[in-house]
PDB file of C-alpha atoms and ligand atoms in Angstrom:
ATOM      1  CA  UNK X  24    -126.852 118.320 228.455  1.00  0.00           C
ATOM      2  CA  UNK X  25    -124.142 116.358 230.804  1.00  0.00           C
ATOM      3  CA  UNK X  26    -121.817 113.950 229.741  1.00  0.00           C
ATOM      4  CA  UNK X  27    -118.966 111.964 231.236  1.00  0.00           C
ATOM      5  CA  UNK X  28    -115.882 113.226 232.240  1.00  0.00           C
ATOM      6  CA  UNK X  29    -112.269 111.017 232.792  1.00  0.00           C
ATOM      7  CA  UNK X  30    -110.399 113.890 234.681  1.00  0.00           C
ATOM      8  CA  UNK X  31    -107.412 111.467 235.244  1.00  0.00           C
ATOM      9  CA  UNK X  32    -105.239 110.189 232.489  1.00  0.00           C
ATOM     10  CA  UNK X  33    -101.597 109.728 231.258  1.00  0.00           C
ATOM     11  CA  UNK X  34     -99.712 109.424 228.171  1.00  0.00           C
ATOM     12  CA  UNK X  35     -96.504 109.080 227.050  1.00  0.00           C
ATOM     13  CA  UNK X  36     -95.194 112.313 228.290  1.00  0.00           C
ATOM     14  CA  UNK X  37     -95.172 110.727 231.556  1.00  0.00           C
ATOM     15  CA  UNK X  38     -95.592 106.974 232.290  1.00  0.00           C
ATOM     16  CA  UNK X  39     -98.329 106.058 230.258  1.00  0.00           C
ATOM     17  CA  UNK X  40     -98.287 103.864 227.173  1.00  0.00           C
ATOM     18  CA  UNK X  41    -100.937 105.783 224.878  1.00  0.00           C
ATOM     19  CA  UNK X  42     -99.955 109.557 223.050  1.00  0.00           C
ATOM     20  CA  UNK X  43    -102.810 111.819 223.837  1.00  0.00           C
ATOM     21  CA  UNK X  44    -103.931 111.661 220.347  1.00  0.00           C
ATOM     22  CA  UNK X  45    -104.216 107.615 220.732  1.00  0.00           C
ATOM     23  CA  UNK X  46    -105.954 108.007 223.923  1.00  0.00           C
ATOM     24  CA  UNK X  47    -108.451 110.679 222.751  1.00  0.00           C
ATOM     25  CA  UNK X  48    -109.583 108.246 220.312  1.00  0.00           C
ATOM     26  CA  UNK X  49    -110.212 105.770 222.902  1.00  0.00           C
ATOM     27  CA  UNK X  50    -112.105 108.436 225.121  1.00  0.00           C
ATOM     28  CA  UNK X  51    -114.171 108.612 221.942  1.00  0.00           C
ATOM     29  CA  UNK X  52    -115.055 105.151 221.654  1.00  0.00           C
ATOM     30  CA  UNK X  53    -115.713 104.984 224.947  1.00  0.00           C
ATOM     31  CA  UNK X  54    -118.609 107.885 225.102  1.00  0.00           C
ATOM     32  CA  UNK X  55    -116.235 110.138 226.913  1.00  0.00           C
ATOM     33  CA  UNK X  56    -117.082 113.747 226.112  1.00  0.00           C
ATOM     34  CA  UNK X  57    -114.452 115.594 228.496  1.00  0.00           C
ATOM     35  CA  UNK X  58    -111.415 114.545 229.403  1.00  0.00           C
ATOM     36  CA  UNK X  59    -107.976 115.840 231.371  1.00  0.00           C
ATOM     37  CA  UNK X  60    -104.205 114.429 230.415  1.00  0.00           C
ATOM     38  CA  UNK X  61    -102.948 114.849 233.842  1.00  0.00           C
ATOM     39  CA  UNK X  62     -99.457 113.703 233.376  1.00  0.00           C
ATOM     40  CA  UNK X  63     -96.823 113.617 236.067  1.00  0.00           C
ATOM     41  CA  UNK X  64     -94.643 116.608 235.761  1.00  0.00           C
ATOM     42  CA  UNK X  65     -95.185 117.356 232.446  1.00  0.00           C
ATOM     43  CA  UNK X  66     -97.874 119.280 229.931  1.00  0.00           C
ATOM     44  CA  UNK X  67     -96.197 118.048 226.561  1.00  0.00           C
ATOM     45  CA  UNK X  68     -99.239 116.303 225.659  1.00  0.00           C
ATOM     46  CA  UNK X  69    -101.936 119.154 226.378  1.00  0.00           C
ATOM     47  CA  UNK X  70    -101.116 121.119 222.539  1.00  0.00           C
ATOM     48  CA  UNK X  71    -101.479 117.713 220.575  1.00  0.00           C
ATOM     49  CA  UNK X  72    -104.769 117.261 222.707  1.00  0.00           C
ATOM     50  CA  UNK X  73    -105.921 120.615 221.926  1.00  0.00           C
ATOM     51  CA  UNK X  74    -105.348 120.390 218.111  1.00  0.00           C
ATOM     52  CA  UNK X  75    -107.315 117.496 218.089  1.00  0.00           C
ATOM     53  CA  UNK X  76    -110.073 117.911 220.810  1.00  0.00           C
ATOM     54  CA  UNK X  77    -111.969 120.017 218.261  1.00  0.00           C
ATOM     55  CA  UNK X  78    -112.274 117.512 215.748  1.00  0.00           C
ATOM     56  CA  UNK X  79    -113.332 114.513 217.979  1.00  0.00           C
ATOM     57  CA  UNK X  80    -115.791 116.780 219.968  1.00  0.00           C
ATOM     58  CA  UNK X  81    -114.525 115.888 222.968  1.00  0.00           C
ATOM     59  CA  UNK X  82    -113.410 118.570 225.819  1.00  0.00           C
ATOM     60  CA  UNK X  83    -109.770 118.541 227.100  1.00  0.00           C
ATOM     61  CA  UNK X  84    -109.421 120.349 230.649  1.00  0.00           C
ATOM     62  CA  UNK X  85    -105.906 121.288 230.537  1.00  0.00           C
ATOM     63  CA  UNK X  86    -103.945 119.336 233.861  1.00  0.00           C
ATOM     64  CA  UNK X  87    -100.543 117.964 235.248  1.00  0.00           C
ATOM     65  CA  UNK X  88    -100.445 115.615 238.501  1.00  0.00           C
ATOM     66  CA  UNK X  89     -97.626 116.674 241.072  1.00  0.00           C
ATOM     67  CA  UNK X  90     -96.216 115.225 243.941  1.00  0.00           C
ATOM     68  CA  UNK X  91     -96.123 116.471 247.401  1.00  0.00           C
ATOM     69  CA  UNK X  92     -95.115 115.407 250.865  1.00  0.00           C
ATOM     70  CA  UNK X  93     -96.817 115.671 253.786  1.00  0.00           C
ATOM     71  CA  UNK X  94     -94.482 113.380 256.610  1.00  0.00           C
ATOM     72  CA  UNK X  95     -93.446 110.086 254.856  1.00  0.00           C
ATOM     73  CA  UNK X  96     -97.076 110.030 252.911  1.00  0.00           C
ATOM     74  CA  UNK X  97     -96.786 111.505 249.092  1.00  0.00           C
ATOM     75  CA  UNK X  98     -99.653 113.045 248.282  1.00  0.00           C
ATOM     76  CA  UNK X  99    -100.401 114.023 244.894  1.00  0.00           C
ATOM     77  CA  UNK X 100    -102.143 116.722 243.333  1.00  0.00           C
ATOM     78  CA  UNK X 101    -104.105 117.467 240.411  1.00  0.00           C
ATOM     79  CA  UNK X 102    -103.830 121.354 238.552  1.00  0.00           C
ATOM     80  CA  UNK X 103    -106.507 121.535 236.196  1.00  0.00           C
ATOM     81  CA  UNK X 104    -107.349 124.473 234.075  1.00  0.00           C
ATOM     82  CA  UNK X 105    -103.933 125.427 234.171  1.00  0.00           C
ATOM     83  CA  UNK X 106    -102.119 128.259 231.705  1.00  0.00           C
ATOM     84  CA  UNK X 107     -99.411 126.046 230.637  1.00  0.00           C
ATOM     85  CA  UNK X 108     -97.637 128.383 229.378  1.00  0.00           C
ATOM     86  CA  UNK X 109     -97.056 129.867 232.522  1.00  0.00           C
ATOM     87  CA  UNK X 110     -93.320 130.170 232.713  1.00  0.00           C
ATOM     88  CA  UNK X 111     -92.861 129.832 236.433  1.00  0.00           C
ATOM     89  CA  UNK X 112     -94.973 126.331 236.222  1.00  0.00           C
ATOM     90  CA  UNK X 113     -92.328 124.905 233.325  1.00  0.00           C
ATOM     91  CA  UNK X 114     -89.511 126.316 235.381  1.00  0.00           C
ATOM     92  CA  UNK X 115     -90.873 123.994 238.047  1.00  0.00           C
ATOM     93  CA  UNK X 116     -91.647 121.287 235.867  1.00  0.00           C
ATOM     94  CA  UNK X 117     -88.273 121.446 234.782  1.00  0.00           C
ATOM     95  CA  UNK X 118     -86.646 121.265 237.884  1.00  0.00           C
ATOM     96  CA  UNK X 119     -88.955 117.934 238.890  1.00  0.00           C
ATOM     97  CA  UNK X 120     -88.163 116.273 235.613  1.00  0.00           C
ATOM     98  CA  UNK X 121     -84.594 116.615 236.358  1.00  0.00           C
ATOM     99  CA  UNK X 122     -84.922 115.166 239.578  1.00  0.00           C
ATOM    100  CA  UNK X 123     -86.850 112.560 238.466  1.00  0.00           C
ATOM    101  CA  UNK X 124     -83.929 111.717 236.067  1.00  0.00           C
ATOM    102  CA  UNK X 125     -81.319 111.685 239.053  1.00  0.00           C
ATOM    103  CA  UNK X 126     -83.723 109.647 241.319  1.00  0.00           C
ATOM    104  CA  UNK X 127     -84.234 106.998 238.127  1.00  0.00           C
ATOM    105  CA  UNK X 128     -80.284 106.942 238.247  1.00  0.00           C
ATOM    106  CA  UNK X 129     -79.772 106.287 241.695  1.00  0.00           C
ATOM    107  CA  UNK X 130     -82.743 103.421 241.564  1.00  0.00           C
ATOM    108  CA  UNK X 131     -80.464 101.668 238.647  1.00  0.00           C
ATOM    109  CA  UNK X 132     -77.293 101.863 240.884  1.00  0.00           C
ATOM    110  CA  UNK X 133     -79.510 100.509 244.185  1.00  0.00           C
ATOM    111  CA  UNK X 134     -80.622  97.739 241.422  1.00  0.00           C
ATOM    112  CA  UNK X 135     -76.961  96.989 240.454  1.00  0.00           C
ATOM    113  CA  UNK X 136     -76.071  96.744 243.646  1.00  0.00           C
ATOM    114  CA  UNK X 137     -78.300  93.968 244.126  1.00  0.00           C
ATOM    115  CA  UNK X 138     -77.015  92.149 241.047  1.00  0.00           C
ATOM    116  CA  UNK X 139     -79.897  93.327 238.493  1.00  0.00           C
ATOM    117  CA  UNK X 140     -77.711  94.652 235.803  1.00  0.00           C
ATOM    118  CA  UNK X 141     -80.572  96.944 234.329  1.00  0.00           C
ATOM    119  CA  UNK X 142     -79.160  99.987 232.191  1.00  0.00           C
ATOM    120  CA  UNK X 143     -80.459 103.603 232.913  1.00  0.00           C
ATOM    121  CA  UNK X 144     -80.545 103.853 229.261  1.00  0.00           C
ATOM    122  CA  UNK X 145     -83.140 100.839 229.305  1.00  0.00           C
ATOM    123  CA  UNK X 146     -85.163 103.006 231.427  1.00  0.00           C
ATOM    124  CA  UNK X 147     -84.655 106.154 229.859  1.00  0.00           C
ATOM    125  CA  UNK X 148     -85.795 104.583 226.359  1.00  0.00           C
ATOM    126  CA  UNK X 149     -88.911 103.784 227.872  1.00  0.00           C
ATOM    127  CA  UNK X 150     -89.616 107.136 229.051  1.00  0.00           C
ATOM    128  CA  UNK X 151     -88.782 108.730 225.974  1.00  0.00           C
ATOM    129  CA  UNK X 152     -89.502 112.576 226.082  1.00  0.00           C
ATOM    130  CA  UNK X 153     -91.551 112.053 228.616  1.00  0.00           C
ATOM    131  CA  UNK X 154     -91.053 112.489 232.727  1.00  0.00           C
ATOM    132  CA  UNK X 155     -89.203 109.127 233.958  1.00  0.00           C
ATOM    133  CA  UNK X 156     -90.758 107.446 236.698  1.00  0.00           C
ATOM    134  CA  UNK X 157     -90.802 103.912 238.806  1.00  0.00           C
ATOM    135  CA  UNK X 158     -92.994 102.571 236.197  1.00  0.00           C
ATOM    136  CA  UNK X 159     -90.548 102.764 233.232  1.00  0.00           C
ATOM    137  CA  UNK X 160     -88.344 101.257 235.552  1.00  0.00           C
ATOM    138  CA  UNK X 161     -90.560  98.282 236.417  1.00  0.00           C
ATOM    139  CA  UNK X 162     -91.265  97.915 232.508  1.00  0.00           C
ATOM    140  CA  UNK X 163     -87.596  97.811 232.036  1.00  0.00           C
ATOM    141  CA  UNK X 164     -87.114  95.185 234.401  1.00  0.00           C
ATOM    142  CA  UNK X 165     -89.673  92.802 232.749  1.00  0.00           C
ATOM    143  CA  UNK X 166     -88.727  93.649 229.409  1.00  0.00           C
ATOM    144  CA  UNK X 167     -85.153  93.540 229.849  1.00  0.00           C
ATOM    145  CA  UNK X 168     -86.327  89.518 231.462  1.00  0.00           C
ATOM    146  CA  UNK X 169     -84.934  90.359 234.668  1.00  0.00           C
ATOM    147  CA  UNK X 170     -87.962  89.993 236.682  1.00  0.00           C
ATOM    148  CA  UNK X 171     -91.196  88.082 236.413  1.00  0.00           C
ATOM    149  CA  UNK X 172     -94.103  90.787 236.424  1.00  0.00           C
ATOM    150  CA  UNK X 173     -94.136  94.245 236.593  1.00  0.00           C
ATOM    151  CA  UNK X 174     -95.963  93.882 240.020  1.00  0.00           C
ATOM    152  CA  UNK X 175     -92.773  92.211 241.698  1.00  0.00           C
ATOM    153  CA  UNK X 176     -90.673  95.216 240.744  1.00  0.00           C
ATOM    154  CA  UNK X 177     -93.033  97.223 243.303  1.00  0.00           C
ATOM    155  CA  UNK X 178     -93.321  94.644 245.929  1.00  0.00           C
ATOM    156  CA  UNK X 179     -89.706  93.415 245.706  1.00  0.00           C
ATOM    157  CA  UNK X 180     -87.663  96.617 245.166  1.00  0.00           C
ATOM    158  CA  UNK X 181     -88.775  99.867 243.781  1.00  0.00           C
ATOM    159  CA  UNK X 182     -91.929 100.348 246.078  1.00  0.00           C
ATOM    160  CA  UNK X 183     -92.140 102.392 249.047  1.00  0.00           C
ATOM    161  CA  UNK X 184     -89.944 100.814 251.732  1.00  0.00           C
ATOM    162  CA  UNK X 185     -88.236  98.659 249.511  1.00  0.00           C
ATOM    163  CA  UNK X 186     -84.844  98.022 249.040  1.00  0.00           C
ATOM    164  CA  UNK X 187     -84.332 100.144 245.622  1.00  0.00           C
ATOM    165  CA  UNK X 188     -87.070 102.656 246.912  1.00  0.00           C
ATOM    166  CA  UNK X 189     -85.319 106.526 246.295  1.00  0.00           C
ATOM    167  CA  UNK X 190     -87.459 109.549 247.516  1.00  0.00           C
ATOM    168  CA  UNK X 191     -88.904 111.913 244.510  1.00  0.00           C
ATOM    169  CA  UNK X 192     -87.962 115.989 244.625  1.00  0.00           C
ATOM    170  CA  UNK X 193     -90.819 116.419 246.565  1.00  0.00           C
ATOM    171  CA  UNK X 194     -92.631 119.966 247.607  1.00  0.00           C
ATOM    172  CA  UNK X 195     -94.582 120.988 249.945  1.00  0.00           C
ATOM    173  CA  UNK X 196     -98.825 120.705 249.245  1.00  0.00           C
ATOM    174  CA  UNK X 197     -99.437 124.609 250.124  1.00  0.00           C
ATOM    175  CA  UNK X 198     -96.452 125.159 247.577  1.00  0.00           C
ATOM    176  CA  UNK X 199     -98.072 122.853 244.930  1.00  0.00           C
ATOM    177  CA  UNK X 200    -101.291 124.650 245.521  1.00  0.00           C
ATOM    178  CA  UNK X 201    -100.135 128.173 245.212  1.00  0.00           C
ATOM    179  CA  UNK X 202     -98.124 126.910 241.995  1.00  0.00           C
ATOM    180  CA  UNK X 203    -101.148 125.494 240.117  1.00  0.00           C
ATOM    181  CA  UNK X 204    -103.366 128.987 241.318  1.00  0.00           C
ATOM    182  CA  UNK X 205    -100.470 131.089 240.195  1.00  0.00           C
ATOM    183  CA  UNK X 206    -100.551 129.528 236.765  1.00  0.00           C
ATOM    184  CA  UNK X 207    -104.606 130.100 236.942  1.00  0.00           C
ATOM    185  CA  UNK X 208    -105.814 126.853 237.853  1.00  0.00           C
ATOM    186  CA  UNK X 209    -107.750 124.461 240.228  1.00  0.00           C
ATOM    187  CA  UNK X 210    -106.195 122.235 242.670  1.00  0.00           C
ATOM    188  CA  UNK X 211    -107.736 118.902 243.614  1.00  0.00           C
ATOM    189  CA  UNK X 212    -106.273 116.010 246.202  1.00  0.00           C
ATOM    190  CA  UNK X 213    -105.714 112.938 243.798  1.00  0.00           C
ATOM    191  CA  UNK X 214    -106.730 109.363 244.995  1.00  0.00           C
ATOM    192  CA  UNK X 215    -107.109 110.407 248.644  1.00  0.00           C
ATOM    193  CA  UNK X 216    -107.415 106.560 249.843  1.00  0.00           C
ATOM    194  CA  UNK X 217    -103.838 105.292 249.089  1.00  0.00           C
ATOM    195  CA  UNK X 218    -101.812 106.999 251.580  1.00  0.00           C
ATOM    196  CA  UNK X 219    -104.216 109.622 253.494  1.00  0.00           C
ATOM    197  CA  UNK X 220    -105.883 109.580 257.078  1.00  0.00           C
ATOM    198  CA  UNK X 221    -107.754 111.956 258.223  1.00  0.00           C
ATOM    199  CA  UNK X 222    -105.477 114.208 259.849  1.00  0.00           C
ATOM    200  CA  UNK X 223    -103.445 114.690 256.235  1.00  0.00           C
ATOM    201  CA  UNK X 224    -106.355 115.540 254.879  1.00  0.00           C
ATOM    202  CA  UNK X 225    -107.534 118.279 257.274  1.00  0.00           C
ATOM    203  CA  UNK X 226    -103.913 119.898 256.659  1.00  0.00           C
ATOM    204  CA  UNK X 227    -104.375 119.907 253.223  1.00  0.00           C
ATOM    205  CA  UNK X 228    -107.891 121.309 253.119  1.00  0.00           C
ATOM    206  CA  UNK X 229    -106.175 124.124 255.471  1.00  0.00           C
ATOM    207  CA  UNK X 230    -103.819 124.616 252.532  1.00  0.00           C
ATOM    208  CA  UNK X 231    -106.503 126.107 250.669  1.00  0.00           C
ATOM    209  CA  UNK X 232    -107.093 122.591 248.254  1.00  0.00           C
ATOM    210  CA  UNK X 233    -109.917 123.652 245.769  1.00  0.00           C
ATOM    211  CA  UNK X 234    -111.074 120.253 245.485  1.00  0.00           C
ATOM    212  CA  UNK X 235    -110.695 116.534 246.168  1.00  0.00           C
ATOM    213  CA  UNK X 236    -111.139 113.612 243.704  1.00  0.00           C
ATOM    214  CA  UNK X 237    -113.857 111.752 244.556  1.00  0.00           C
ATOM    215  CA  UNK X 238    -114.371 108.879 242.011  1.00  0.00           C
ATOM    216  CA  UNK X 239    -111.065 106.862 241.629  1.00  0.00           C
ATOM    217  CA  UNK X 240    -110.714 102.739 240.536  1.00  0.00           C
ATOM    218  CA  UNK X 241    -108.968 102.901 244.548  1.00  0.00           C
ATOM    219  CA  UNK X 242    -112.244 103.924 245.956  1.00  0.00           C
ATOM    220  CA  UNK X 243    -114.507 101.729 247.169  1.00  0.00           C
ATOM    221  CA  UNK X 244    -118.733 102.916 246.531  1.00  0.00           C
ATOM    222  CA  UNK X 245    -118.083 103.788 250.411  1.00  0.00           C
ATOM    223  CA  UNK X 246    -115.323 105.751 250.117  1.00  0.00           C
ATOM    224  CA  UNK X 247    -116.928 107.751 247.309  1.00  0.00           C
ATOM    225  CA  UNK X 248    -119.813 108.999 249.393  1.00  0.00           C
ATOM    226  CA  UNK X 249    -117.302 109.604 252.341  1.00  0.00           C
ATOM    227  CA  UNK X 250    -115.262 112.003 250.160  1.00  0.00           C
ATOM    228  CA  UNK X 251    -118.303 113.416 248.420  1.00  0.00           C
ATOM    229  CA  UNK X 252    -119.708 114.477 252.084  1.00  0.00           C
ATOM    230  CA  UNK X 253    -116.310 116.023 253.172  1.00  0.00           C
ATOM    231  CA  UNK X 254    -116.568 117.864 249.790  1.00  0.00           C
ATOM    232  CA  UNK X 255    -120.198 119.103 250.752  1.00  0.00           C
ATOM    233  CA  UNK X 256    -118.845 120.286 254.164  1.00  0.00           C
ATOM    234  CA  UNK X 257    -115.838 122.441 253.451  1.00  0.00           C
ATOM    235  CA  UNK X 258    -117.788 123.735 249.917  1.00  0.00           C
ATOM    236  CA  UNK X 259    -114.998 121.885 247.710  1.00  0.00           C
ATOM    237  CA  UNK X 260    -115.539 121.084 244.421  1.00  0.00           C
ATOM    238  CA  UNK X 261    -115.365 117.356 243.309  1.00  0.00           C
ATOM    239  CA  UNK X 262    -113.442 115.651 240.440  1.00  0.00           C
ATOM    240  CA  UNK X 263    -113.070 111.839 239.221  1.00  0.00           C
ATOM    241  CA  UNK X 264    -111.351 109.920 236.834  1.00  0.00           C
ATOM    242  CA  UNK X 265    -109.367 106.291 235.739  1.00  0.00           C
ATOM    243  CA  UNK X 266    -106.061 107.393 236.480  1.00  0.00           C
ATOM    244  CA  UNK X 267    -105.586 104.802 233.478  1.00  0.00           C
ATOM    245  CA  UNK X 268    -102.090 104.200 232.035  1.00  0.00           C
ATOM    246  CA  UNK X 269    -102.363 101.757 229.750  1.00  0.00           C
ATOM    247  CA  UNK X 270     -99.412  99.030 228.924  1.00  0.00           C
ATOM    248  CA  UNK X 271     -97.761  96.994 231.408  1.00  0.00           C
ATOM    249  CA  UNK X 272    -100.076  98.311 234.158  1.00  0.00           C
ATOM    250  CA  UNK X 273    -102.980  95.889 233.097  1.00  0.00           C
ATOM    251  CA  UNK X 274    -105.575  98.607 233.908  1.00  0.00           C
ATOM    252  CA  UNK X 275    -107.127  98.579 230.108  1.00  0.00           C
ATOM    253  CA  UNK X 276    -110.527  97.452 231.481  1.00  0.00           C
ATOM    254  CA  UNK X 277    -110.888 100.590 234.138  1.00  0.00           C
ATOM    255  CA  UNK X 278    -111.083 103.196 230.936  1.00  0.00           C
ATOM    256  CA  UNK X 279    -114.363 104.711 230.431  1.00  0.00           C
ATOM    257  CA  UNK X 280    -115.883 102.970 233.691  1.00  0.00           C
ATOM    258  CA  UNK X 281    -114.576 105.932 236.070  1.00  0.00           C
ATOM    259  CA  UNK X 282    -116.056 109.331 235.260  1.00  0.00           C
ATOM    260  CA  UNK X 283    -118.172 112.185 236.884  1.00  0.00           C
ATOM    261  CA  UNK X 284    -120.726 113.957 235.044  1.00  0.00           C
ATOM    262  CA  UNK X 285    -119.429 116.977 232.724  1.00  0.00           C
ATOM    263  CA  UNK X 286    -121.858 119.222 235.370  1.00  0.00           C
ATOM    264  CA  UNK X 287    -118.462 119.218 237.773  1.00  0.00           C
ATOM    265  CA  UNK X 288    -116.599 120.678 235.071  1.00  0.00           C
ATOM    266  CA  UNK X 289    -118.763 122.946 234.250  1.00  0.00           C
ATOM    267  CA  UNK X 290    -118.727 123.962 238.476  1.00  0.00           C
ATOM    268  CA  UNK X 291    -114.981 124.252 238.116  1.00  0.00           C
ATOM    269  CA  UNK X 292    -115.008 126.876 235.065  1.00  0.00           C
ATOM    270  CA  UNK X 293    -117.749 128.481 237.423  1.00  0.00           C
ATOM    271  CA  UNK X 294    -115.382 128.745 240.452  1.00  0.00           C
ATOM    272  CA  UNK X 295    -112.459 129.925 238.178  1.00  0.00           C
ATOM    273  CA  UNK X 296    -114.628 132.868 237.262  1.00  0.00           C
TER     274      UNK X 296
HETATM  275  P1  AMP F 249     -93.299 107.580 240.437  1.00  0.00           P
HETATM  276  O1  AMP F 249     -93.736 109.098 240.239  1.00  0.00           O
HETATM  277  O2  AMP F 249     -91.625 107.581 239.816  1.00  0.00           O
HETATM  278  O3  AMP F 249     -93.063 107.444 241.830  1.00  0.00           O
HETATM  279  O4  AMP F 249     -94.083 106.316 240.174  1.00  0.00           O
HETATM  280  C1  AMP F 249     -95.024 106.571 240.803  1.00  0.00           C
HETATM  281  C2  AMP F 249     -96.219 105.232 240.317  1.00  0.00           C
HETATM  282  O5  AMP F 249     -95.389 104.099 240.145  1.00  0.00           O
HETATM  283  C3  AMP F 249     -97.673 105.839 240.310  1.00  0.00           C
HETATM  284  O6  AMP F 249     -98.291 105.765 239.099  1.00  0.00           O
HETATM  285  C4  AMP F 249     -98.193 104.702 240.839  1.00  0.00           C
HETATM  286  O7  AMP F 249     -99.737 104.058 240.334  1.00  0.00           O
HETATM  287  C5  AMP F 249     -96.826 103.378 240.683  1.00  0.00           C
HETATM  288  N1  AMP F 249     -96.946 102.796 241.946  1.00  0.00           N
HETATM  289  C6  AMP F 249     -96.107 102.887 242.916  1.00  0.00           C
HETATM  290  N2  AMP F 249     -96.139 102.088 244.062  1.00  0.00           N
HETATM  291  C7  AMP F 249     -96.540 100.665 243.389  1.00  0.00           C
HETATM  292  C8  AMP F 249     -96.677  99.303 243.962  1.00  0.00           C
HETATM  293  N3  AMP F 249     -97.022  99.423 244.745  1.00  0.00           N
HETATM  294  N4  AMP F 249     -97.522  98.971 242.530  1.00  0.00           N
HETATM  295  C9  AMP F 249     -98.114  99.411 241.554  1.00  0.00           C
HETATM  296  N5  AMP F 249     -97.625 100.527 241.126  1.00  0.00           N
HETATM  297  C10 AMP F 249     -97.156 101.077 241.782  1.00  0.00           C
HETATM  298 ZN1   ZN F 250     -98.761 107.535 236.703  1.00  0.00          ZN
HETATM  299 FE1   FE F 251    -101.215 109.991 241.505  1.00  0.00          FE
HETATM  300 FE1   FE F 252    -102.282 109.521 237.840  1.00  0.00          FE
END
């Protein structure tokens, strides 16, 4: 029997507001039957989720979200069904997290140079044990009373091209795809609409991506149809989810609304056999 799968969710192990167990409880209430936890550069939530999943009857697909670069574009790649104990994968994730920390430090320095007295400690406190990202900086700026709104942090300071923007340490899509494959997983191009033109999309398909995230809050019904057609044309797999983070982002309403049939999860499993 098919159910609802949301294969793009963040927890406190990156820039999400809920712990894996809180997220699973929320998923159960929303009637989801499968989820994937896809934290940025971190798989710390997967063990906690796997332990609980059996209890509340939800299938948890092990996942991760990696950041890659094509030209100037920040291209996100989701890895599903990874063996998160793979040592090479973990070595890379540790490197990415270390570099994220250095980048947070550079952003804070830039903000200080703009007379915004944010401290690195205030940012790191919000990241906790998880990988630090710009959402932690935006949240810290709001909660420390330094700016008015979460969105303002991006539109004025830390968004792409803004004065306190800093690049992440980024690998190529090909490297990310290889890393995921070496850990036994399948790679998916995340939310392609956000930054990707047809040329970049073709490049990523040529690099050997296994699938495309077709369903995402940023995709209109027309875009969902568009990416579904590309999936069919290139014999790729399809994925989808809410990219839910919670907290200051105000995406509460999207929880439970963006999903794909669990039949797509079965197709992924068959592709791996
Ligand atoms: P990072 O991984 O540190 O680069 O942070 C990326 C996160 O910041 C993503 O989850 C985005 O949703 C969020 N983000 C990036 N740009 C914006 C923006 N202009 N407005 C709101 N959120 C953004
Ligand atoms: Zn995120
Ligand atoms: Fe993303
Ligand atoms: Fe995401």
